[in-house]
Coordinates of C-alpha atoms in Angstrom, one line a residue:
Chain A
A186 CA 0.0 -0.2 0.1
Q187 CA 1.1 3.6 -0.6
K188 CA 2.1 5.7 2.4
V189 CA 3.3 9.3 2.9
T190 CA 4.5 10.3 6.1
Q191 CA 5.4 13.9 7.2
A192 CA 6.9 13.5 10.5
Q193 CA 6.9 17.1 11.3
T194 CA 3.6 18.3 12.7
E195 CA 4.3 21.8 13.2
I196 CA 7.4 24.2 12.4
S197 CA 7.8 27.7 13.7
V198 CA 10.4 30.0 12.2
V199 CA 11.3 33.7 12.2
E200 CA 10.9 35.4 8.8
K201 CA 14.0 35.2 6.5
E202 CA 15.1 31.8 8.0
D203 CA 15.3 29.1 5.6
V204 CA 12.9 25.9 6.5
T205 CA 12.7 22.5 5.0
L206 CA 9.6 20.3 5.3
D207 CA 10.3 16.6 5.4
C208 CA 8.3 13.9 3.0
V209 CA 9.0 10.1 3.0
Y210 CA 7.1 8.0 1.0
E211 CA 6.5 4.3 0.5
T212 CA 5.3 2.6 -2.6
R213 CA 5.8 -0.8 -4.7
D214 CA 5.3 0.9 -8.1
T215 CA 8.2 1.8 -10.0
T216 CA 6.6 4.8 -11.6
Y217 CA 4.6 7.2 -9.7
Y218 CA 4.3 10.7 -9.2
L219 CA 4.7 13.2 -6.1
F220 CA 3.2 16.1 -5.3
W221 CA 3.2 19.2 -2.8
Y222 CA 0.2 21.3 -2.0
K223 CA -0.2 24.4 0.1
Q224 CA -3.3 25.0 2.2
P225 CA -3.3 28.8 3.4
P226 CA -5.2 30.0 6.4
S227 CA -8.2 30.5 3.8
G228 CA -8.3 26.9 3.4
E229 CA -8.0 26.3 -0.3
L230 CA -5.3 24.0 -1.6
V231 CA -2.8 25.4 -3.9
F232 CA -0.9 23.1 -6.2
L233 CA 2.9 23.8 -5.8
I234 CA 4.6 21.1 -8.0
R235 CA 4.6 17.4 -9.3
R236 CA 7.5 15.2 -10.2
N237 CA 7.4 12.0 -11.8
S238 CA 9.8 8.9 -10.5
F239 CA 12.0 8.9 -13.1
D240 CA 13.2 12.7 -12.6
E241 CA 15.2 13.1 -9.7
Q242 CA 16.6 16.5 -10.5
N243 CA 16.0 19.0 -8.1
E244 CA 13.6 21.8 -8.9
I245 CA 14.0 25.4 -7.8
S246 CA 11.2 28.0 -8.2
G247 CA 12.0 31.4 -6.6
R248 CA 12.4 30.8 -2.8
Y249 CA 11.2 27.5 -3.1
S250 CA 13.0 24.3 -4.0
W251 CA 12.5 20.4 -3.9
N252 CA 14.8 17.9 -3.0
F253 CA 14.1 14.5 -4.7
Q254 CA 15.9 11.3 -3.6
K255 CA 14.7 7.9 -4.6
S256 CA 17.3 6.4 -2.6
T257 CA 15.9 7.6 0.7
S258 CA 12.3 7.9 -0.6
S259 CA 12.1 11.4 0.3
F260 CA 10.8 14.4 -1.4
N261 CA 11.6 17.3 0.7
F262 CA 10.6 21.1 0.2
T263 CA 12.8 23.9 1.2
I264 CA 11.7 27.8 1.5
T265 CA 14.5 30.1 1.6
A266 CA 14.3 33.4 3.3
S267 CA 10.9 32.4 4.6
Q268 CA 8.1 35.1 4.8
V269 CA 4.8 35.7 6.9
V270 CA 2.6 34.9 3.6
D271 CA 4.5 31.2 3.7
S272 CA 2.3 30.5 6.7
A273 CA 0.3 27.6 5.8
V274 CA 0.0 23.8 6.0
Y275 CA 1.8 21.9 3.5
F276 CA 1.0 18.5 2.3
C277 CA 3.0 15.9 0.3
A278 CA 1.1 13.5 -1.6
L279 CA 1.7 10.4 -3.7
S280 CA -0.3 9.0 -7.0
E281 CA 0.3 5.8 -8.7
A282 CA 0.9 6.4 -12.5
G283 CA -1.8 5.0 -14.3
K284 CA -2.5 4.5 -18.1
N285 CA -3.9 8.0 -18.3
T286 CA -1.8 10.7 -16.8
G287 CA -4.6 12.9 -16.0
F288 CA -6.0 10.5 -13.5
Q289 CA -4.3 11.0 -9.9
K290 CA -5.3 8.9 -7.1
L291 CA -3.6 10.9 -4.3
V292 CA -2.5 9.8 -0.8
F293 CA -1.7 12.7 1.1
G294 CA 0.5 12.9 4.1
T295 CA -0.9 14.3 7.5
G296 CA 0.7 18.0 6.5
T297 CA 3.2 20.2 8.4
R298 CA 2.1 23.4 9.9
L299 CA 4.4 26.2 9.0
L300 CA 4.2 29.3 11.0
V301 CA 6.6 32.4 10.3
S302 CA 6.5 35.2 12.4
P303 CA 7.7 38.7 11.9
Chain B
N197 CA -13.4 30.5 -15.7
A198 CA -14.9 29.3 -12.3
G199 CA -12.5 26.3 -12.0
V200 CA -14.0 24.2 -9.4
T201 CA -17.2 25.2 -7.2
Q202 CA -18.9 23.7 -4.3
T203 CA -22.1 24.0 -3.0
P204 CA -22.9 24.6 0.0
K205 CA -20.0 26.4 1.4
F206 CA -21.4 25.3 5.1
R207 CA -23.8 23.2 6.6
V208 CA -25.1 21.8 9.7
L209 CA -27.0 18.7 9.6
K210 CA -28.7 16.6 12.7
T211 CA -27.9 13.0 13.1
G212 CA -29.7 10.8 10.7
Q213 CA -30.4 13.7 8.1
S214 CA -29.2 13.5 4.5
M215 CA -28.0 16.0 2.0
T216 CA -26.0 16.0 -1.2
L217 CA -22.9 18.0 -1.9
L218 CA -22.8 19.4 -5.5
C219 CA -19.3 20.0 -7.1
A220 CA -19.3 21.7 -10.4
Q221 CA -16.2 22.1 -13.0
D222 CA -15.9 24.1 -16.1
M223 CA -12.4 22.7 -17.4
N224 CA -13.8 19.6 -19.3
H225 CA -11.9 17.3 -17.0
E226 CA -12.5 13.9 -17.2
Y227 CA -11.7 12.7 -13.7
M228 CA -13.3 13.8 -10.4
Y229 CA -12.6 13.4 -6.8
W230 CA -14.2 13.8 -3.2
Y231 CA -12.1 14.1 -0.3
R232 CA -12.6 14.5 3.4
Q233 CA -10.3 16.5 5.4
D234 CA -9.9 15.8 9.3
P235 CA -7.7 17.3 11.7
G236 CA -4.1 15.3 11.9
M237 CA -5.4 13.1 9.3
G238 CA -4.5 14.8 6.0
L239 CA -7.0 14.3 2.9
R240 CA -8.6 11.0 2.4
L241 CA -10.0 9.7 -1.1
I242 CA -13.8 9.2 -0.5
H243 CA -15.1 8.4 -4.2
Y244 CA -13.8 9.1 -7.6
S245 CA -14.8 9.2 -11.2
V246 CA -13.1 8.2 -14.2
G247 CA -15.7 9.5 -16.7
E248 CA -19.3 10.7 -16.8
G249 CA -21.4 7.7 -15.6
T250 CA -18.8 6.0 -13.7
T251 CA -17.8 6.1 -10.1
A252 CA -15.7 4.1 -7.7
K253 CA -14.7 3.5 -4.3
G254 CA -11.7 5.2 -2.3
E255 CA -10.2 5.1 0.8
V256 CA -13.0 6.0 3.1
P257 CA -16.2 5.3 1.0
D258 CA -18.5 4.1 4.0
G259 CA -21.6 6.1 4.5
Y260 CA -21.5 8.2 1.3
N261 CA -22.6 7.6 -2.3
V262 CA -21.6 9.6 -5.4
S263 CA -23.3 10.0 -8.9
R264 CA -21.7 11.6 -12.0
L265 CA -24.8 12.1 -14.5
K266 CA -23.0 15.0 -16.6
K267 CA -19.1 15.4 -17.0
Q268 CA -19.2 18.5 -15.2
N269 CA -20.8 17.7 -12.2
F270 CA -20.2 15.3 -9.2
L271 CA -22.5 14.6 -6.3
L272 CA -21.7 13.3 -3.0
G273 CA -24.8 12.0 -0.9
L274 CA -24.9 11.5 2.9
E275 CA -28.2 9.4 3.3
S276 CA -28.1 9.4 7.0
A277 CA -25.5 11.7 8.5
A278 CA -23.3 10.8 11.7
P279 CA -21.2 12.8 13.6
S280 CA -18.2 10.6 12.5
Q281 CA -18.9 12.6 9.1
T282 CA -18.2 16.0 10.5
S283 CA -15.4 17.2 8.3
V284 CA -14.3 19.6 5.6
Y285 CA -15.2 17.9 2.2
F286 CA -12.9 18.9 -0.9
C287 CA -14.0 18.2 -4.5
A288 CA -11.1 18.1 -7.1
S289 CA -10.7 17.5 -10.8
S290 CA -8.0 16.7 -13.2
G291 CA -7.4 15.7 -16.9
G292 CA -7.5 17.5 -19.9
E293 CA -4.4 19.6 -21.1
T294 CA -3.1 20.1 -17.7
T295 CA -2.8 16.7 -16.6
Y296 CA -0.2 17.3 -14.2
E297 CA -2.4 19.1 -11.7
Q298 CA -5.5 18.3 -9.7
Y299 CA -7.8 21.4 -9.2
F300 CA -9.6 21.6 -5.9
G301 CA -12.7 23.4 -4.8
P302 CA -12.9 25.8 -1.8
G303 CA -14.3 23.0 0.2
T304 CA -17.5 22.4 2.4
R305 CA -17.7 22.2 6.2
L306 CA -20.0 20.1 7.5
T307 CA -21.0 19.6 11.0
V308 CA -23.3 16.7 12.2
T309 CA -24.5 17.0 15.7

């Protein structure tokens, strides 16, 4: 069975600090997708990134970066120079790769609440 | 485009009452999903649909029924609500040109007393 573990329940940092959110996954599939979603206090879910299991290159998008390591089954998310607006719950998710790439049966982790104070 | 919309946004039910949550998407997506979010448990898949007229069970389907009579709509029904169904319900859709992203609705907060 697929499983996603986000061991950090809550992290508190001061603005401008760097912070890394951990995500460890379990799957028997050789092909799968990994996702990160952000849920700000307003409650909506915001898609951040999707990676497939064959692409282990790290990705950087502005202050956000992702480190995918198949050897340790981890897909960690780092926010550089955190800002108050980064305060949210962040979810890591895993999806099996079916025949249709648009179909995603997501298994979510329990989320990490990030609090960034001024 | 409105994206994914959910009706209603909030609802309070008494134990044993029934209700239907409506999800609508205007992106012509083939796939639709219903999740529930509970404190400390993340989101869990209730039911999903891979096309008009089809539905399938997810991780936590008991106590819920769904229907997808039209491609753009996905209904979630609670026949006899229980306090354990107090949760925030999210609908999502995926497919089409933006195959890599699952779009979520704003959520419905349901309280069963």
